[in-house]
Each structure stands twice: as structure tokens, then as C-alpha cells.
PDB file of C-alpha atoms in Angstrom:
ATOM      1  CA  MET A  24       0.042  -0.136   0.049  1.00 59.00           C
ATOM      2  CA  LYS A  25       2.701   2.476   0.739  1.00 61.00           C
ATOM      3  CA  ASN A  26       4.500   1.679  -2.589  1.00 66.00           C
ATOM      4  CA  LYS A  27       1.503   2.238  -4.257  1.00 65.00           C
ATOM      5  CA  ILE A  28       0.987   5.796  -2.513  1.00 68.00           C
ATOM      6  CA  LYS A  29       4.573   6.586  -3.449  1.00 66.00           C
ATOM      7  CA  ILE A  30       4.162   5.589  -7.181  1.00 66.00           C
ATOM      8  CA  LEU A  31       1.144   7.478  -6.970  1.00 65.00           C
ATOM      9  CA  LYS A  32       2.935  10.583  -5.502  1.00 69.00           C
ATOM     10  CA  TRP A  33       5.853  10.212  -8.040  1.00 61.00           C
ATOM     11  CA  ILE A  34       3.535  10.106 -11.063  1.00 68.00           C
ATOM     12  CA  LYS A  35       1.613  13.393  -9.550  1.00 73.00           C
ATOM     13  CA  LEU A  36       4.773  15.361  -9.139  1.00 69.00           C
ATOM     14  CA  HIS A  37       6.310  14.385 -12.366  1.00 60.00           C
ATOM     15  CA  THR A  38       2.821  15.374 -14.352  1.00 72.00           C
ATOM     16  CA  LEU A  39       2.843  18.598 -12.633  1.00 73.00           C
ATOM     17  CA  PHE A  40       6.698  19.022 -13.494  1.00 70.00           C
ATOM     18  CA  PHE A  41       5.735  18.350 -17.175  1.00 68.00           C
ATOM     19  CA  PHE A  42       2.902  20.297 -17.406  1.00 76.00           C
ATOM     20  CA  ALA A  43       4.659  23.370 -15.856  1.00 77.00           C
ATOM     21  CA  PHE A  44       7.695  22.537 -18.369  1.00 78.00           C
ATOM     22  CA  ALA A  45       5.574  22.233 -20.889  1.00 77.00           C
ATOM     23  CA  SER A  46       3.552  25.451 -20.400  1.00 82.00           C
ATOM     24  CA  ASN A  47       6.744  27.669 -19.692  1.00 84.00           C
ATOM     25  CA  LEU A  48       8.286  26.332 -23.174  1.00 84.00           C
ATOM     26  CA  TYR A  49       5.027  27.036 -24.892  1.00 83.00           C
ATOM     27  CA  LEU A  50       4.848  30.610 -23.579  1.00 85.00           C
ATOM     28  CA  ALA A  51       8.492  30.843 -24.467  1.00 87.00           C
ATOM     29  CA  LEU A  52       8.181  29.840 -28.017  1.00 86.00           C
ATOM     30  CA  CYS A  53       5.119  32.200 -28.239  1.00 86.00           C
ATOM     31  CA  ALA A  54       6.940  35.031 -26.901  1.00 86.00           C
ATOM     32  CA  PHE A  55       9.928  34.678 -29.228  1.00 87.00           C
ATOM     33  CA  ALA A  56       7.253  34.209 -32.216  1.00 85.00           C
ATOM     34  CA  ALA A  57       5.802  37.521 -31.072  1.00 86.00           C
ATOM     35  CA  MET A  58       9.189  39.414 -30.896  1.00 86.00           C
ATOM     36  CA  THR A  59       9.876  37.749 -34.421  1.00 85.00           C
ATOM     37  CA  ILE A  60       6.723  39.133 -35.963  1.00 85.00           C
ATOM     38  CA  THR A  61       7.063  42.721 -34.332  1.00 88.00           C
ATOM     39  CA  GLN A  62      11.022  42.959 -34.758  1.00 91.00           C
ATOM     40  CA  PRO A  63      11.992  46.428 -36.274  1.00 93.00           C
ATOM     41  CA  ALA A  64      12.441  46.472 -39.878  1.00 94.00           C
ATOM     42  CA  ASN A  65      15.002  49.032 -39.905  1.00 92.00           C
ATOM     43  CA  THR A  66      18.074  47.131 -37.545  1.00 92.00           C
ATOM     44  CA  LYS A  67      21.522  46.746 -39.127  1.00 85.00           C
ATOM     45  CA  LYS A  68      20.278  43.033 -39.691  1.00 88.00           C
ATOM     46  CA  ASN A  69      16.966  43.761 -41.045  1.00 91.00           C
ATOM     47  CA  ALA A  70      17.022  46.836 -42.998  1.00 93.00           C
ATOM     48  CA  LYS A  71      16.621  47.101 -46.816  1.00 96.00           C
ATOM     49  CA  PRO A  72      18.760  49.882 -48.908  1.00 96.00           C
ATOM     50  CA  LEU A  73      16.760  53.189 -49.445  1.00 97.00           C
ATOM     51  CA  LYS A  74      17.283  52.506 -53.126  1.00 97.00           C
ATOM     52  CA  PRO A  75      15.964  53.595 -55.975  1.00 98.00           C
ATOM     53  CA  THR A  76      15.257  57.434 -55.097  1.00 98.00           C
ATOM     54  CA  PRO A  77      12.841  59.481 -57.065  1.00 98.00           C
ATOM     55  CA  ALA A  78      16.003  61.190 -58.318  1.00 98.00           C
ATOM     56  CA  ASP A  79      16.516  57.896 -60.501  1.00 98.00           C
ATOM     57  CA  TYR A  80      13.163  58.936 -62.294  1.00 98.00           C
ATOM     58  CA  GLY A  81      14.395  62.385 -62.865  1.00 98.00           C
ATOM     59  CA  THR A  82      12.454  64.089 -59.768  1.00 98.00           C
ATOM     60  CA  LYS A  83      14.166  66.076 -57.330  1.00 98.00           C
ATOM     61  CA  TYR A  84      13.188  65.326 -53.618  1.00 99.00           C
ATOM     62  CA  GLU A  85      14.226  66.582 -50.047  1.00 99.00           C
ATOM     63  CA  ASN A  86      15.057  64.470 -47.044  1.00 99.00           C
ATOM     64  CA  ILE A  87      12.731  65.416 -44.101  1.00 99.00           C
ATOM     65  CA  PHE A  88      11.869  64.280 -40.468  1.00 99.00           C
ATOM     66  CA  PHE A  89       9.014  65.186 -38.439  1.00 99.00           C
ATOM     67  CA  PRO A  90       7.360  63.881 -35.280  1.00 99.00           C
ATOM     68  CA  ALA A  91       4.505  61.388 -35.172  1.00 99.00           C
ATOM     69  CA  ARG A  92       1.111  62.897 -33.940  1.00 98.00           C
ATOM     70  CA  HIS A  93       0.587  61.847 -30.080  1.00 96.00           C
ATOM     71  CA  ASP A  94       3.647  59.752 -29.531  1.00 96.00           C
ATOM     72  CA  LYS A  95       6.174  62.064 -31.366  1.00 98.00           C
ATOM     73  CA  LEU A  96       8.338  59.448 -32.753  1.00 98.00           C
ATOM     74  CA  ARG A  97      10.685  60.874 -35.411  1.00 99.00           C
ATOM     75  CA  ILE A  98       9.837  59.775 -38.812  1.00 99.00           C
ATOM     76  CA  ALA A  99      11.660  60.189 -41.821  1.00 99.00           C
ATOM     77  CA  GLY A 100      10.633  60.851 -45.507  1.00 99.00           C
ATOM     78  CA  TRP A 101      11.177  61.988 -48.981  1.00 99.00           C
ATOM     79  CA  TYR A 102       9.314  65.039 -49.892  1.00 99.00           C
ATOM     80  CA  LEU A 103       9.060  65.878 -53.714  1.00 99.00           C
ATOM     81  CA  PRO A 104       8.022  69.569 -53.703  1.00 99.00           C
ATOM     82  CA  ASN A 105       5.616  71.068 -56.435  1.00 98.00           C
ATOM     83  CA  PRO A 106       5.007  74.804 -56.099  1.00 95.00           C
ATOM     84  CA  THR A 107       2.091  74.943 -58.374  1.00 94.00           C
ATOM     85  CA  SER A 108       0.067  72.181 -57.049  1.00 97.00           C
ATOM     86  CA  GLN A 109      -2.443  72.708 -54.105  1.00 97.00           C
ATOM     87  CA  SER A 110      -2.777  68.894 -53.508  1.00 99.00           C
ATOM     88  CA  ALA A 111      -0.152  66.575 -51.963  1.00 99.00           C
ATOM     89  CA  ILE A 112      -0.469  62.690 -52.192  1.00 99.00           C
ATOM     90  CA  LEU A 113       1.055  60.899 -49.191  1.00 99.00           C
ATOM     91  CA  LEU A 114       2.454  57.276 -49.998  1.00 99.00           C
ATOM     92  CA  VAL A 115       2.812  54.814 -47.067  1.00 99.00           C
ATOM     93  CA  HIS A 116       4.675  51.271 -47.899  1.00 98.00           C
ATOM     94  CA  GLY A 117       3.803  48.120 -46.083  1.00 97.00           C
ATOM     95  CA  ARG A 118       5.378  45.514 -43.656  1.00 93.00           C
ATOM     96  CA  PHE A 119       8.978  45.241 -43.524  1.00 93.00           C
ATOM     97  CA  GLU A 120       9.505  47.595 -46.247  1.00 97.00           C
ATOM     98  CA  ASN A 121      10.092  51.410 -46.738  1.00 98.00           C
ATOM     99  CA  ARG A 122       9.578  54.033 -48.935  1.00 98.00           C
ATOM    100  CA  ALA A 123      11.938  52.869 -51.604  1.00 98.00           C
ATOM    101  CA  SER A 124      11.757  48.927 -51.360  1.00 98.00           C
ATOM    102  CA  ALA A 125       7.808  49.156 -51.489  1.00 96.00           C
ATOM    103  CA  MET A 126       6.028  47.184 -54.427  1.00 95.00           C
ATOM    104  CA  SER A 127       9.407  45.605 -55.471  1.00 95.00           C
ATOM    105  CA  CYS A 128      11.214  48.895 -55.490  1.00 97.00           C
ATOM    106  CA  THR A 129       8.399  50.634 -57.672  1.00 97.00           C
ATOM    107  CA  PHE A 130       7.312  52.934 -55.141  1.00 98.00           C
ATOM    108  CA  PRO A 131       9.898  56.079 -56.292  1.00 98.00           C
ATOM    109  CA  LYS A 132       8.828  55.357 -59.807  1.00 98.00           C
ATOM    110  CA  LEU A 133       5.290  55.543 -58.755  1.00 98.00           C
ATOM    111  CA  ALA A 134       5.995  58.926 -56.649  1.00 99.00           C
ATOM    112  CA  ALA A 135       7.651  60.586 -59.632  1.00 98.00           C
ATOM    113  CA  ALA A 136       4.926  59.966 -61.974  1.00 98.00           C
ATOM    114  CA  LEU A 137       2.420  61.538 -59.455  1.00 98.00           C
ATOM    115  CA  HIS A 138       4.694  64.519 -59.083  1.00 98.00           C
ATOM    116  CA  LYS A 139       4.941  64.855 -62.981  1.00 98.00           C
ATOM    117  CA  ALA A 140       1.170  64.685 -63.128  1.00 98.00           C
ATOM    118  CA  GLY A 141       0.851  67.983 -60.908  1.00 98.00           C
ATOM    119  CA  PHE A 142       1.091  66.590 -57.458  1.00 99.00           C
ATOM    120  CA  ALA A 143       3.388  67.141 -54.369  1.00 99.00           C
ATOM    121  CA  VAL A 144       4.378  63.900 -53.020  1.00 99.00           C
ATOM    122  CA  LEU A 145       5.475  62.803 -49.474  1.00 99.00           C
ATOM    123  CA  MET A 146       6.889  59.367 -49.030  1.00 99.00           C
ATOM    124  CA  ILE A 147       7.208  58.229 -45.472  1.00 99.00           C
ATOM    125  CA  ASP A 148       9.000  55.156 -43.537  1.00 99.00           C
ATOM    126  CA  LEU A 149       6.868  54.029 -40.771  1.00 98.00           C
ATOM    127  CA  ARG A 150       7.931  53.501 -37.393  1.00 98.00           C
ATOM    128  CA  GLY A 151      10.352  50.621 -37.260  1.00 97.00           C
ATOM    129  CA  HIS A 152      10.971  50.660 -41.015  1.00 98.00           C
ATOM    130  CA  GLY A 153      13.598  52.859 -42.860  1.00 98.00           C
ATOM    131  CA  LYS A 154      15.222  55.874 -41.269  1.00 98.00           C
ATOM    132  CA  SER A 155      12.405  56.218 -39.001  1.00 98.00           C
ATOM    133  CA  GLN A 156      12.778  55.491 -35.301  1.00 98.00           C
ATOM    134  CA  GLU A 157      13.732  51.972 -34.309  1.00 97.00           C
ATOM    135  CA  VAL A 158      10.618  50.632 -32.375  1.00 96.00           C
ATOM    136  CA  ARG A 159       8.938  47.470 -32.875  1.00 93.00           C
ATOM    137  CA  CYS A 160       6.450  47.109 -35.701  1.00 92.00           C
ATOM    138  CA  ASP A 161       2.667  47.309 -35.188  1.00 92.00           C
ATOM    139  CA  PHE A 162      -0.412  46.336 -37.389  1.00 88.00           C
ATOM    140  CA  GLY A 163      -1.531  49.826 -38.031  1.00 91.00           C
ATOM    141  CA  GLU A 164      -3.021  51.186 -34.522  1.00 89.00           C
ATOM    142  CA  LYS A 165       0.388  52.803 -33.531  1.00 95.00           C
ATOM    143  CA  SER A 166       1.660  53.621 -37.166  1.00 97.00           C
ATOM    144  CA  LYS A 167      -1.460  55.665 -37.946  1.00 98.00           C
ATOM    145  CA  ASN A 168       0.352  58.271 -35.663  1.00 98.00           C
ATOM    146  CA  ASP A 169       3.069  58.405 -38.564  1.00 99.00           C
ATOM    147  CA  VAL A 170       0.510  59.208 -40.871  1.00 99.00           C
ATOM    148  CA  LEU A 171      -1.261  61.518 -38.793  1.00 99.00           C
ATOM    149  CA  GLY A 172       2.140  63.441 -38.338  1.00 99.00           C
ATOM    150  CA  ALA A 173       2.590  63.500 -42.215  1.00 99.00           C
ATOM    151  CA  VAL A 174      -0.533  64.945 -42.603  1.00 99.00           C
ATOM    152  CA  ASP A 175       0.428  67.667 -39.858  1.00 99.00           C
ATOM    153  CA  TRP A 176       3.650  68.369 -41.856  1.00 99.00           C
ATOM    154  CA  LEU A 177       1.907  68.760 -45.070  1.00 99.00           C
ATOM    155  CA  MET A 178      -0.695  71.354 -43.759  1.00 99.00           C
ATOM    156  CA  ALA A 179       2.327  73.078 -42.234  1.00 98.00           C
ATOM    157  CA  GLN A 180       3.451  73.306 -45.886  1.00 98.00           C
ATOM    158  CA  GLY A 181       0.444  75.035 -46.705  1.00 98.00           C
ATOM    159  CA  PHE A 182      -1.978  72.213 -47.970  1.00 98.00           C
ATOM    160  CA  ALA A 183      -5.363  72.840 -47.078  1.00 98.00           C
ATOM    161  CA  PRO A 184      -7.515  70.300 -45.126  1.00 98.00           C
ATOM    162  CA  GLY A 185      -9.169  67.716 -47.820  1.00 98.00           C
ATOM    163  CA  ASN A 186      -6.369  68.460 -50.331  1.00 99.00           C
ATOM    164  CA  ILE A 187      -4.279  65.653 -49.091  1.00 99.00           C
ATOM    165  CA  GLY A 188      -4.694  61.955 -50.557  1.00 99.00           C
ATOM    166  CA  ALA A 189      -3.240  58.945 -49.214  1.00 99.00           C
ATOM    167  CA  LEU A 190      -2.121  55.768 -50.795  1.00 99.00           C
ATOM    168  CA  GLY A 191      -1.392  52.976 -48.253  1.00 98.00           C
ATOM    169  CA  ILE A 192      -0.031  49.414 -49.196  1.00 98.00           C
ATOM    170  CA  SER A 193      -0.911  46.463 -46.864  1.00 97.00           C
ATOM    171  CA  LEU A 194       0.110  47.676 -43.466  1.00 96.00           C
ATOM    172  CA  GLY A 195       0.338  51.055 -44.915  1.00 98.00           C
ATOM    173  CA  GLY A 196      -3.209  50.913 -45.847  1.00 97.00           C
ATOM    174  CA  SER A 197      -4.226  49.944 -42.540  1.00 97.00           C
ATOM    175  CA  ALA A 198      -2.399  52.829 -40.932  1.00 97.00           C
ATOM    176  CA  VAL A 199      -4.096  55.202 -43.330  1.00 98.00           C
ATOM    177  CA  ASN A 200      -7.243  54.007 -42.685  1.00 96.00           C
ATOM    178  CA  TYR A 201      -7.025  54.424 -39.060  1.00 97.00           C
ATOM    179  CA  ALA A 202      -5.560  57.863 -39.501  1.00 98.00           C
ATOM    180  CA  ALA A 203      -8.598  59.123 -41.867  1.00 97.00           C
ATOM    181  CA  ALA A 204     -10.763  58.085 -39.481  1.00 96.00           C
ATOM    182  CA  GLU A 205      -9.514  60.517 -37.214  1.00 96.00           C
ATOM    183  CA  GLU A 206      -8.498  63.229 -39.500  1.00 97.00           C
ATOM    184  CA  THR A 207     -10.825  64.598 -41.968  1.00 97.00           C
ATOM    185  CA  ALA A 208      -7.923  66.461 -43.574  1.00 98.00           C
ATOM    186  CA  ILE A 209      -7.154  63.408 -45.379  1.00 98.00           C
ATOM    187  CA  GLY A 210      -9.437  64.117 -48.536  1.00 98.00           C
ATOM    188  CA  ALA A 211      -9.232  60.650 -50.463  1.00 98.00           C
ATOM    189  CA  LEU A 212      -7.574  57.377 -49.803  1.00 98.00           C
ATOM    190  CA  ILE A 213      -6.464  54.551 -51.848  1.00 98.00           C
ATOM    191  CA  GLY A 214      -6.067  51.091 -50.087  1.00 98.00           C
ATOM    192  CA  ASP A 215      -4.239  48.441 -51.845  1.00 98.00           C
ATOM    193  CA  SER A 216      -3.590  45.019 -50.510  1.00 98.00           C
ATOM    194  CA  THR A 217      -5.477  45.858 -47.321  1.00 97.00           C
ATOM    195  CA  TYR A 218      -6.620  43.737 -44.752  1.00 96.00           C
ATOM    196  CA  ALA A 219     -10.087  44.480 -43.140  1.00 96.00           C
ATOM    197  CA  ASP A 220      -9.652  42.066 -40.282  1.00 96.00           C
ATOM    198  CA  MET A 221      -6.276  41.098 -38.852  1.00 93.00           C
ATOM    199  CA  LYS A 222      -7.235  37.800 -37.220  1.00 92.00           C
ATOM    200  CA  PRO A 223      -7.514  35.608 -40.201  1.00 93.00           C
ATOM    201  CA  VAL A 224      -4.851  37.272 -41.949  1.00 91.00           C
ATOM    202  CA  ALA A 225      -2.320  36.517 -38.765  1.00 88.00           C
ATOM    203  CA  GLU A 226      -3.617  33.006 -39.180  1.00 89.00           C
ATOM    204  CA  ILE A 227      -2.614  32.928 -42.839  1.00 87.00           C
ATOM    205  CA  ILE A 228       0.670  34.391 -42.404  1.00 81.00           C
ATOM    206  CA  TRP A 229       1.254  32.074 -39.243  1.00 83.00           C
ATOM    207  CA  ARG A 230       0.684  29.091 -41.521  1.00 84.00           C
ATOM    208  CA  ASN A 231       2.104  30.311 -44.687  1.00 81.00           C
ATOM    209  CA  GLU A 232       4.831  32.245 -43.726  1.00 75.00           C
ATOM    210  CA  TYR A 233       6.136  30.497 -40.381  1.00 76.00           C
ATOM    211  CA  GLY A 234       4.669  27.186 -41.221  1.00 77.00           C
ATOM    212  CA  MET A 235       3.774  26.816 -37.517  1.00 76.00           C
ATOM    213  CA  PRO A 236       0.744  24.841 -36.063  1.00 80.00           C
ATOM    214  CA  GLY A 237      -2.142  27.137 -34.923  1.00 83.00           C
ATOM    215  CA  PHE A 238      -2.525  26.037 -31.141  1.00 83.00           C
ATOM    216  CA  PHE A 239       0.644  28.357 -30.792  1.00 85.00           C
ATOM    217  CA  LEU A 240      -1.587  31.549 -31.885  1.00 88.00           C
ATOM    218  CA  PRO A 241      -3.342  32.315 -28.804  1.00 89.00           C
ATOM    219  CA  GLY A 242      -0.317  32.153 -26.937  1.00 88.00           C
ATOM    220  CA  VAL A 243       1.295  34.571 -29.748  1.00 87.00           C
ATOM    221  CA  PHE A 244      -1.555  36.874 -29.275  1.00 88.00           C
ATOM    222  CA  LEU A 245      -1.288  36.941 -25.783  1.00 88.00           C
ATOM    223  CA  MET A 246       2.317  37.710 -25.684  1.00 86.00           C
ATOM    224  CA  HIS A 247       1.894  40.265 -28.635  1.00 82.00           C
ATOM    225  CA  ARG A 248      -0.648  41.880 -26.147  1.00 88.00           C
ATOM    226  CA  LEU A 249       1.766  42.218 -23.179  1.00 88.00           C
ATOM    227  CA  MET A 250       4.622  43.415 -25.444  1.00 83.00           C
ATOM    228  CA  MET A 251       2.689  45.757 -27.486  1.00 85.00           C
ATOM    229  CA  GLY A 252      -0.277  46.873 -25.171  1.00 85.00           C
ATOM    230  CA  PHE A 253      -2.816  45.661 -27.854  1.00 81.00           C
ATOM    231  CA  ASP A 254      -4.397  42.392 -29.190  1.00 86.00           C
ATOM    232  CA  ILE A 255      -3.731  41.532 -32.660  1.00 86.00           C
ATOM    233  CA  ARG A 256      -7.312  40.216 -32.846  1.00 87.00           C
ATOM    234  CA  ASP A 257      -8.555  43.786 -32.234  1.00 88.00           C
ATOM    235  CA  SER A 258      -7.130  45.133 -35.302  1.00 90.00           C
ATOM    236  CA  VAL A 259     -10.007  45.536 -37.520  1.00 92.00           C
ATOM    237  CA  PRO A 260      -9.417  48.587 -40.125  1.00 94.00           C
ATOM    238  CA  ILE A 261     -12.808  47.823 -41.804  1.00 94.00           C
ATOM    239  CA  ASN A 262     -14.281  49.650 -38.949  1.00 92.00           C
ATOM    240  CA  ALA A 263     -12.071  52.835 -39.098  1.00 92.00           C
ATOM    241  CA  VAL A 264     -12.673  52.897 -43.082  1.00 86.00           C
ATOM    242  CA  ARG A 265     -16.374  53.220 -42.445  1.00 88.00           C
ATOM    243  CA  LYS A 266     -15.577  56.368 -40.913  1.00 89.00           C
ATOM    244  CA  MET A 267     -14.408  57.764 -44.420  1.00 88.00           C
ATOM    245  CA  GLU A 268     -17.674  58.118 -45.760  1.00 84.00           C
ATOM    246  CA  PRO A 269     -18.629  60.463 -47.841  1.00 92.00           C
ATOM    247  CA  ARG A 270     -14.973  60.869 -48.850  1.00 96.00           C
ATOM    248  CA  PRO A 271     -13.794  58.959 -52.003  1.00 97.00           C
ATOM    249  CA  VAL A 272     -12.135  55.561 -51.216  1.00 98.00           C
ATOM    250  CA  LEU A 273     -10.593  53.100 -54.012  1.00 98.00           C
ATOM    251  CA  ILE A 274      -9.489  49.392 -53.042  1.00 98.00           C
ATOM    252  CA  ILE A 275      -7.235  47.891 -54.959  1.00 98.00           C
ATOM    253  CA  HIS A 276      -6.593  44.263 -54.648  1.00 98.00           C
ATOM    254  CA  CYS A 277      -5.356  41.042 -56.493  1.00 97.00           C
ATOM    255  CA  LYS A 278      -7.654  38.438 -56.585  1.00 96.00           C
ATOM    256  CA  THR A 279      -4.857  35.652 -55.987  1.00 95.00           C
ATOM    257  CA  ASP A 280      -3.500  37.434 -53.204  1.00 95.00           C
ATOM    258  CA  LYS A 281      -2.356  34.534 -50.773  1.00 92.00           C
ATOM    259  CA  PHE A 282      -1.857  36.505 -47.526  1.00 92.00           C
ATOM    260  CA  VAL A 283      -4.722  38.851 -47.691  1.00 96.00           C
ATOM    261  CA  PRO A 284      -7.755  36.990 -49.307  1.00 95.00           C
ATOM    262  CA  PHE A 285      -9.576  38.772 -51.839  1.00 96.00           C
ATOM    263  CA  ASN A 286     -12.994  38.530 -49.560  1.00 96.00           C
ATOM    264  CA  GLN A 287     -11.251  41.170 -47.358  1.00 97.00           C
ATOM    265  CA  ALA A 288     -11.305  43.777 -49.980  1.00 97.00           C
ATOM    266  CA  LYS A 289     -14.876  42.967 -50.890  1.00 97.00           C
ATOM    267  CA  ALA A 290     -15.715  43.352 -47.512  1.00 96.00           C
ATOM    268  CA  MET A 291     -13.863  46.819 -47.487  1.00 96.00           C
ATOM    269  CA  VAL A 292     -15.906  47.921 -50.446  1.00 96.00           C
ATOM    270  CA  GLU A 293     -19.259  47.024 -49.167  1.00 95.00           C
ATOM    271  CA  ALA A 294     -18.610  48.639 -45.988  1.00 93.00           C
ATOM    272  CA  ILE A 295     -18.188  51.922 -47.784  1.00 91.00           C
ATOM    273  CA  PRO A 296     -21.116  53.196 -49.646  1.00 88.00           C
ATOM    274  CA  GLY A 297     -19.860  54.855 -53.013  1.00 91.00           C
ATOM    275  CA  ALA A 298     -16.437  53.262 -52.534  1.00 95.00           C
ATOM    276  CA  GLU A 299     -14.440  52.518 -55.975  1.00 97.00           C
ATOM    277  CA  SER A 300     -12.783  49.226 -56.414  1.00 98.00           C
ATOM    278  CA  TRP A 301     -10.363  47.636 -58.969  1.00 98.00           C
ATOM    279  CA  PHE A 302      -9.995  44.274 -58.662  1.00 98.00           C
ATOM    280  CA  ILE A 303      -7.259  42.337 -60.632  1.00 97.00           C
ATOM    281  CA  ASP A 304      -7.812  38.947 -62.040  1.00 93.00           C
ATOM    282  CA  GLY A 305      -4.376  37.627 -61.324  1.00 84.00           C
ATOM    283  CA  GLY A 306      -0.703  37.169 -62.014  1.00 85.00           C
ATOM    284  CA  CYS A 307       0.306  39.320 -58.875  1.00 92.00           C
ATOM    285  CA  GLU A 308       1.097  38.709 -55.534  1.00 92.00           C
ATOM    286  CA  HIS A 309       0.174  40.479 -52.336  1.00 95.00           C
ATOM    287  CA  ALA A 310       1.214  44.263 -52.524  1.00 96.00           C
ATOM    288  CA  GLN A 311       2.451  43.632 -56.033  1.00 95.00           C
ATOM    289  CA  VAL A 312      -0.196  45.233 -58.223  1.00 96.00           C
ATOM    290  CA  ASN A 313       2.127  48.090 -59.072  1.00 95.00           C
ATOM    291  CA  ALA A 314       5.233  46.008 -59.959  1.00 94.00           C
ATOM    292  CA  SER A 315       2.891  43.452 -62.216  1.00 95.00           C
ATOM    293  CA  ILE A 316       1.308  46.228 -64.381  1.00 96.00           C
ATOM    294  CA  PRO A 317       2.934  49.590 -63.455  1.00 96.00           C
ATOM    295  CA  GLU A 318       1.429  51.651 -66.385  1.00 97.00           C
ATOM    296  CA  ALA A 319      -2.151  50.744 -65.781  1.00 97.00           C
ATOM    297  CA  TYR A 320      -1.249  51.176 -62.100  1.00 98.00           C
ATOM    298  CA  GLU A 321      -0.221  54.513 -62.499  1.00 98.00           C
ATOM    299  CA  THR A 322      -2.972  55.383 -64.919  1.00 98.00           C
ATOM    300  CA  ARG A 323      -5.582  54.213 -62.519  1.00 98.00           C
ATOM    301  CA  VAL A 324      -4.216  55.831 -59.362  1.00 99.00           C
ATOM    302  CA  MET A 325      -3.574  59.441 -61.197  1.00 98.00           C
ATOM    303  CA  ALA A 326      -6.922  59.226 -62.522  1.00 98.00           C
ATOM    304  CA  PHE A 327      -8.473  58.803 -59.093  1.00 99.00           C
ATOM    305  CA  PHE A 328      -6.675  61.379 -57.469  1.00 99.00           C
ATOM    306  CA  LYS A 329      -7.288  64.021 -60.318  1.00 98.00           C
ATOM    307  CA  LYS A 330     -10.834  63.325 -60.184  1.00 98.00           C
ATOM    308  CA  HIS A 331     -11.220  63.971 -56.198  1.00 98.00           C
ATOM    309  CA  LEU A 332      -8.524  66.478 -55.399  1.00 97.00           C
ATOM    310  CA  PRO A 333      -8.284  70.108 -56.549  1.00 92.00           C
TER     311      PRO A 333
END
């Protein structure tokens, strides 16, 4: 009998030890994963070069820095001045990119084309990217302050509220959506490859990009909330973009996007009465429409902003 009790105690003790070890290992792996998906994209190890520049396409630009609204982080950008223009276009890149590398390094060419079409252009690096302040990356909730800071900077240059257009790619589109919900000075908005709800996208990225089983995700969400102060599952830009009405919105999306499913783009369009859409049947990857069909992309973007901005 005594031996049986000892055996049961041994089993209980080692079972508790096993579950404690497994729980700690699970949380450690989840913490590591949360750190990985939010790591700054502008560390020495991760930074992408700021090439090409608008000058490579015959357009002069200025290096600028300005504070993000609310939290005052230092944000970097290129400004393409156009003294004859009443309107300015803000270009915002996606996750782990910068103002030069976005859309397979075609962002500067797009900026130069918009400038030649008569607009002033501001290209920024979101926090944790490019030459902006090195902090952990988010999914738009904090990066919106960088967009708002850019709007403040443009208005300080003399651009009137409503005369500022914004084009955001993926994460940049999310940041622009959140910013436009708060700031009516953004008069027209283009969202390219932008998610409506981050949770299902996070599940896809977790599976396709990291190849990890889904049971880790709740722990990753928990660790992300502890590190960043908000839950990834609360990142729902579609709720913000609904506040854009009656301002003009164009949603661009590739139907074969493997990271942000096409149904998210359709949901965005359905959420905004009067929203325009341009859906590409295929032949392009996530955030690569401009890289795939640059002439058509430039034509569509310029036509939208010329129609809706003075």
C-alpha cells in the first residue's frame, strides 16, 4: 500500500513538472514568435536599402523628418515639392518594407509619376522601418500616428484640409485607414492589398510564412498584447474605414493574393457606400499590383486623385 502511494505521488509530481515545463516552453516559444513578427525592420540586420530614389526617375526630392502625432516618434520621409500644386499625395509602404523598397522597389517610380502629373508627394517610412525611429512594428494602430504626423507636416507646408490624398499598401493601408478615421484633412484614400480584419490574416501568415501549427496562435496573441499593449485580434481596419464616408475611397486588390484574401477587399468595398474598386484577376502577389502592371496602376491611381483632389 505504501509503495502504491509513493508511486502515485511520484506520478503526480512528475505530471505537474511536465505540465509546468510544457507550459513554460509554450509561452517561451510564443514570446519568441511575438518578438519575431514585431521586430523592427530597420535594424542593421533587417534594414533594406533606400534605393532607388525619385531622382533615379528625374524628380528632385528633399530628405525630411517630422514627429508622429501623439507619441512624437521621429519619422523620416522624402518630399517631392511641387510649388504649383494645391494637392499633396502621401505614399505609405507595407510591413517590413520602406519608402524605396515597397512594391518591389517601384514606389519611387510611382511617386515620380504622381509628381509629373502635378501633385506634391510625400513618401514616409513607418515607425520601425527605413530611417524612422527604431521601435517594434505594429499592425496599423500605432503607425497611424506616423500618417497623422505626415498630414500635420503637409498642412504646415500650406496644403489645405481635404487637399491631401493618401495611398497605403497592406500595413500602410491599415495605418492610413485608422488615420483617416481620425483626421478629415485626408480628402481621398486608396487602400492597396489592405486587410479588413487582422485575425484571419494573422492565421494565414502564421501558417504560410512561418509554417507553425495553429495552437500556438492564442499564446502569440497573448504575448503580443503584453509586449505591445494591444491585441492583434482587435486590429479591424474595416471599422475605421467606415468613417471615411462621404470621402472618396478606392480599394485595389489582386484576386490571387495569398496573404490577404480577396474576400477582405470585397468586405471593405461593401462597408463604404460609393467606394470604387479595382480588382485584378491574377498574375500578381500580395502588394505587387504596381510591380506587375505599372503603367495601368499609375494611370488608375492618377485618375482617381485627379478626379477627387483640386
